[in-house]
Coordinates of C-alpha atoms in Angstrom, one line a residue:
X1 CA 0.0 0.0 0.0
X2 CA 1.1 3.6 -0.6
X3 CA 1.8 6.4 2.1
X4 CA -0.9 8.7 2.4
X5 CA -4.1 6.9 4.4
X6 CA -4.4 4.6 1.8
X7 CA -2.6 1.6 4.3
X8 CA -5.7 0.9 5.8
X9 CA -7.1 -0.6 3.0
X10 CA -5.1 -3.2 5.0
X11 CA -7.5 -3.9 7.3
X12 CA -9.8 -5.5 4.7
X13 CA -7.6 -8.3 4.2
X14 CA -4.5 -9.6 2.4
X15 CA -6.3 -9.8 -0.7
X16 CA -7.1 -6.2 -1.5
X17 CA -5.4 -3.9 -3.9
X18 CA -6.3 -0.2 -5.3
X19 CA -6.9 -0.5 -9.1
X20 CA -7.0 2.7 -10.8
X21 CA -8.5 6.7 -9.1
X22 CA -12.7 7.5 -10.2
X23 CA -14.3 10.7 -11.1
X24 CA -15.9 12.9 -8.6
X25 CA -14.1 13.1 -5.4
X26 CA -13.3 16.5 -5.0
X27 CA -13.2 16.7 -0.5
X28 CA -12.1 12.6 -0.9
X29 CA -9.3 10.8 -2.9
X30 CA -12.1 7.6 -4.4
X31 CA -10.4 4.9 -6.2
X32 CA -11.9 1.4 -7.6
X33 CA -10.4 -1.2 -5.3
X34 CA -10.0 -4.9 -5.9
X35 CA -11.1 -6.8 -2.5
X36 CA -10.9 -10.8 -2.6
X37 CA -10.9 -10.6 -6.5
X38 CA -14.2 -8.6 -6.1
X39 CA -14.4 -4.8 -7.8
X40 CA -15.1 -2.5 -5.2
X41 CA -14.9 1.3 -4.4
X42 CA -12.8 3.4 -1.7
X43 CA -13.2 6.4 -0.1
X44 CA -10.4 8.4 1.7
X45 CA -11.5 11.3 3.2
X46 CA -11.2 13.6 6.8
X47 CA -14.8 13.1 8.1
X48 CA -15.1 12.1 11.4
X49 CA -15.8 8.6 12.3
X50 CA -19.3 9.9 13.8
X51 CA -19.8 11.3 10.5
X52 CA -18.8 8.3 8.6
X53 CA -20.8 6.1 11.1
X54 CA -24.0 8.4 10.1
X55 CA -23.6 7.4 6.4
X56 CA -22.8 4.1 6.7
X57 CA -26.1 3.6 9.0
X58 CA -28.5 5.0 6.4
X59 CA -26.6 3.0 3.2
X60 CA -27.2 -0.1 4.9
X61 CA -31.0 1.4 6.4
X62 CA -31.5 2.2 2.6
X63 CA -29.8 -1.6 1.5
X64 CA -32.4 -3.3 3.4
X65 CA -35.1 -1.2 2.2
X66 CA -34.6 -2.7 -0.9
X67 CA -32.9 0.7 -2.3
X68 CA -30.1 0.0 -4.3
X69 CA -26.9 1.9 -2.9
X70 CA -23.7 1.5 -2.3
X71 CA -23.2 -1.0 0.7
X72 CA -20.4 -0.6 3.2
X73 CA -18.0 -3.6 3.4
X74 CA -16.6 -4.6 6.6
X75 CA -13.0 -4.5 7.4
X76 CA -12.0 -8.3 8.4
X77 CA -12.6 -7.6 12.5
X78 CA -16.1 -6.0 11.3
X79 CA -16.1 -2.0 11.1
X80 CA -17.2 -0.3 8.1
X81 CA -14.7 2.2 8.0
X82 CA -11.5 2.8 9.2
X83 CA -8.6 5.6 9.7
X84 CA -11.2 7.5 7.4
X85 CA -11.5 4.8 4.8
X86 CA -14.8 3.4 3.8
X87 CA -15.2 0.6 1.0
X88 CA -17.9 0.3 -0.8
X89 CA -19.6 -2.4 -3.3
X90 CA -19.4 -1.3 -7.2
X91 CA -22.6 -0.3 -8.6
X92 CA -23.3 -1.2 -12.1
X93 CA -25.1 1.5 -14.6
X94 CA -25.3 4.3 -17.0
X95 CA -26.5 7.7 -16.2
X96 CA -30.1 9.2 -16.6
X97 CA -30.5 10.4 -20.3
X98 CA -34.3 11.1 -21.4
X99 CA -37.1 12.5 -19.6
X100 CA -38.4 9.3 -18.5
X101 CA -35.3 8.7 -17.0
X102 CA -35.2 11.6 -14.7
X103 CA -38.8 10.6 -13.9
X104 CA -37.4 7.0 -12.8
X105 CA -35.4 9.0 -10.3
X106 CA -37.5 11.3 -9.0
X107 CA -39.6 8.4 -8.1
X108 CA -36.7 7.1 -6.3
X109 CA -35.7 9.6 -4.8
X110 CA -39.2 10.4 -3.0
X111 CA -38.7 6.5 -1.6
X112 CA -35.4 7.5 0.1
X113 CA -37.7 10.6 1.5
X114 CA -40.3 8.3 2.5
X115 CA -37.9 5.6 4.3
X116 CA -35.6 8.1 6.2
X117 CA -38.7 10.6 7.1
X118 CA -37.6 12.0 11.0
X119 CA -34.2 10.4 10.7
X120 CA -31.6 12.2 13.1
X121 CA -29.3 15.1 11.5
X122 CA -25.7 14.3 10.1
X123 CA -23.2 15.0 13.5
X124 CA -22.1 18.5 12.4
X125 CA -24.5 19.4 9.5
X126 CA -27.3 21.8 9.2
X127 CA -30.5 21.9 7.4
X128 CA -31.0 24.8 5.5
X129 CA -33.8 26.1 7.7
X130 CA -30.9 25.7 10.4
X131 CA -28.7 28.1 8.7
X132 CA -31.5 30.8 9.1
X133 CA -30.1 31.1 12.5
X134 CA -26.6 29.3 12.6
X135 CA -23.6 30.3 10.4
X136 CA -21.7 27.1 10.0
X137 CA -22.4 23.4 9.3
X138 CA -19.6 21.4 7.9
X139 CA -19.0 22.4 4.5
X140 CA -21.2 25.6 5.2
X141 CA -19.5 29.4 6.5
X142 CA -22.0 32.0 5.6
X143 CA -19.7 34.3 7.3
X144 CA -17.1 33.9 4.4
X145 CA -20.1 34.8 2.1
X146 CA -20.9 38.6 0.9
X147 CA -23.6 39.9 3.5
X148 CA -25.9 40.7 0.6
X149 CA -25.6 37.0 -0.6
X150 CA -26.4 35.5 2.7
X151 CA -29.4 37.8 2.9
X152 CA -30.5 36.2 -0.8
X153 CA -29.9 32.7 0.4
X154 CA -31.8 33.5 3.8
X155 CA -34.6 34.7 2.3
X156 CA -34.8 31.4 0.2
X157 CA -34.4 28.7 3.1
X158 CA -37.3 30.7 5.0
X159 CA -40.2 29.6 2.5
X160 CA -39.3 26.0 3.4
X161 CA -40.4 26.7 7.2
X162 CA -42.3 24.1 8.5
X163 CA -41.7 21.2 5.9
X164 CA -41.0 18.3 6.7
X165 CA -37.8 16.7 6.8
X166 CA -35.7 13.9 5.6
X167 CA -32.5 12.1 4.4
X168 CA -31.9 14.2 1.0
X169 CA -29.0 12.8 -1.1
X170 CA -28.0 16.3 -1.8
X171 CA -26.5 16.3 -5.6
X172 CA -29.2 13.9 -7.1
X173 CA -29.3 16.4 -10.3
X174 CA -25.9 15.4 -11.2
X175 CA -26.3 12.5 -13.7
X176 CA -23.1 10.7 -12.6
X177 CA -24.3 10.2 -9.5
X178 CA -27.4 7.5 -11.0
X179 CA -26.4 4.4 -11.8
X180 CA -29.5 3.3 -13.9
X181 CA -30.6 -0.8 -15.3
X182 CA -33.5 -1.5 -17.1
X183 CA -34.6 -3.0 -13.3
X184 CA -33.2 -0.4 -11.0
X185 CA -31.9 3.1 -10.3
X186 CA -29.2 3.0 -7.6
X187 CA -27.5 6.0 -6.1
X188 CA -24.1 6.7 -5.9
X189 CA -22.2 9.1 -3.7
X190 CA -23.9 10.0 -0.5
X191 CA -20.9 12.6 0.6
X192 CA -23.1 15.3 0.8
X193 CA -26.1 13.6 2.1
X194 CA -27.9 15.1 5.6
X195 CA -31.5 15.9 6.9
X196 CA -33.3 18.3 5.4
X197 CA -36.3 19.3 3.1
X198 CA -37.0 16.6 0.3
X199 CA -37.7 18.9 -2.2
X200 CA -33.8 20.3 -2.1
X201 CA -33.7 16.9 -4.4
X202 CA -36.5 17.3 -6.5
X203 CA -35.3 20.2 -8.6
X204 CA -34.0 17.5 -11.7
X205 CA -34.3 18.1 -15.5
X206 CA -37.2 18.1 -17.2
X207 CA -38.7 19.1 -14.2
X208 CA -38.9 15.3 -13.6
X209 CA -40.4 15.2 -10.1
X210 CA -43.5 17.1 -11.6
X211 CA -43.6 20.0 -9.1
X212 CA -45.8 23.0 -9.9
X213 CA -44.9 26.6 -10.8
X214 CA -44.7 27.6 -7.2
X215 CA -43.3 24.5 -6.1
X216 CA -40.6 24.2 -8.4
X217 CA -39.6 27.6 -7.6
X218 CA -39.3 27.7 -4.0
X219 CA -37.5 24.6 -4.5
X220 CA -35.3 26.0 -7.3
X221 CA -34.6 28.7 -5.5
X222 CA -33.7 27.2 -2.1
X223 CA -31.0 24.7 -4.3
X224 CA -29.8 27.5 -5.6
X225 CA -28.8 29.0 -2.3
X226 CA -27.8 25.9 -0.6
X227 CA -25.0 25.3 -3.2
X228 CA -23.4 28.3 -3.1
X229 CA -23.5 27.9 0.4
X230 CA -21.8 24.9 0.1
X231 CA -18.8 25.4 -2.5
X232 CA -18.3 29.2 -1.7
X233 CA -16.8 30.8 -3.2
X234 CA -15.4 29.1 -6.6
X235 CA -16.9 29.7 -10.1
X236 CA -19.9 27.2 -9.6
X237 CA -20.7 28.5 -6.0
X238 CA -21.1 32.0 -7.7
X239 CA -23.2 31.2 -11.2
X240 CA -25.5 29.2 -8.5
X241 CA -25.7 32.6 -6.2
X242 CA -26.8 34.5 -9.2
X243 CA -29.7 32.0 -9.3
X244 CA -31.1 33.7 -6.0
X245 CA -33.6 36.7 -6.5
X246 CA -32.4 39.8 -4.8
X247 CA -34.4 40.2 -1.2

């Protein structure tokens, strides 16, 4: 094994090699990982084991559900991560491409929402309601926003006052997070999952999850806010911002 955090891949046995990095981690290093001649996926990051133990709990909640997810492999003496390592089984797939795609998500999605509806908060996240009154939450510092922003962003969390809340997946619009069959649709990547409205997932091409004019924009507008909030400040962070309606 290589320096770096990478020798606890160790821990899953002797039989385990890294095979080659993947796409999309940005806050982890994610590589495909050969376990016991199986193809796997591994996730080295600086989350907390609370943290980690949070998102390991709801894959396997979801798992048994019948949702199809990535499911945490056991290191050989049984934890499901380690020295901020987590392993994962591959999931098979091609992204959402057509309207009735989308629609095949949406529908999935709103099962996550039903299964995980008063499901405890992420240990160190807030909802976005939260951040109406609190500053930070993990990848969020609205004091390193401009005032005038936080204000816009504000003003869009507060129309979600009183909704329910949930598990969201938190980047379900991005299509190479789905991993689509002609059986199933499974979801990848549940970094930025946490508790919060469902409708923060809903806002998916083609306007898949059928919301209605007011609907879709309260919900547009309060996805809009919550990523700039969360990548502040690069380029995406402030073409999102620009989203939000002056207050």
């Amino acid at each position: 094994m290589s320096a770096g955090g990478w020798e606890a891949l160790a821990q899953w046995g002797d039989d385990v090699a890294r095979i080659e990095p993947l796409a999309g981690g940005v806050a982890n290093d994610v590589w495909s990982v050969r376990i016991q001649g199986r193809l796997a996926v591994g996730r080295l990051g600086a989350r907390s084991d609370a943290d980690l133990a949070w998102e390991t709990g709801i894959l396997q909640h979801l798992d048994r559900e019948g949702l199809a997810v990535p499911v945490p492999i056991p290191t050989t003496d049984g934890r499901l991560f380690a020295d901020g390592l987590v392993v994962m089984t591959y999931v098979e797939g091609g992204p959402p491409e057509t309207a009735a795609d989308w629609r095949r998500v949406a529908d999935t999605l709103r099962r996550l929402h039903r299964l995980t509806q008063g499901w405890p908060q992420r240990p160190g996240w807030r909802s976005s309601t939260d951040l109406l009154h609190a500053e930070t939450g993990t990848k969020v510092d609205l004091a390193a926003m401009p005032p005038e922003g936080v204000a816009r962003c504000r003003a869009a969390w507060a129309r979600l006052i009183g909704r329910r809340t949930c598990v969201v997946h938190g980047n379900p619009n991005n299509p190479g997070n789905v991993r689509m069959t002609a059986n199933r649709v499974a979801l990848i990547d549940w970094d930025e999952s946490h508790v919060d409205v469902p409708d923060l997932d809903l806002v998916l091409p083609h306007n898949a999850a059928g919301l209605d004019g007011a609907a879709h924009d309260i919900a547009a507008q309060a996805s809009a806010a919550w990523e700039a909030a969360v990548c502040w400040d690069d380029a995406y962070a402030i073409k999102r911002l620009a989203e939000v309606r002056a207050v």
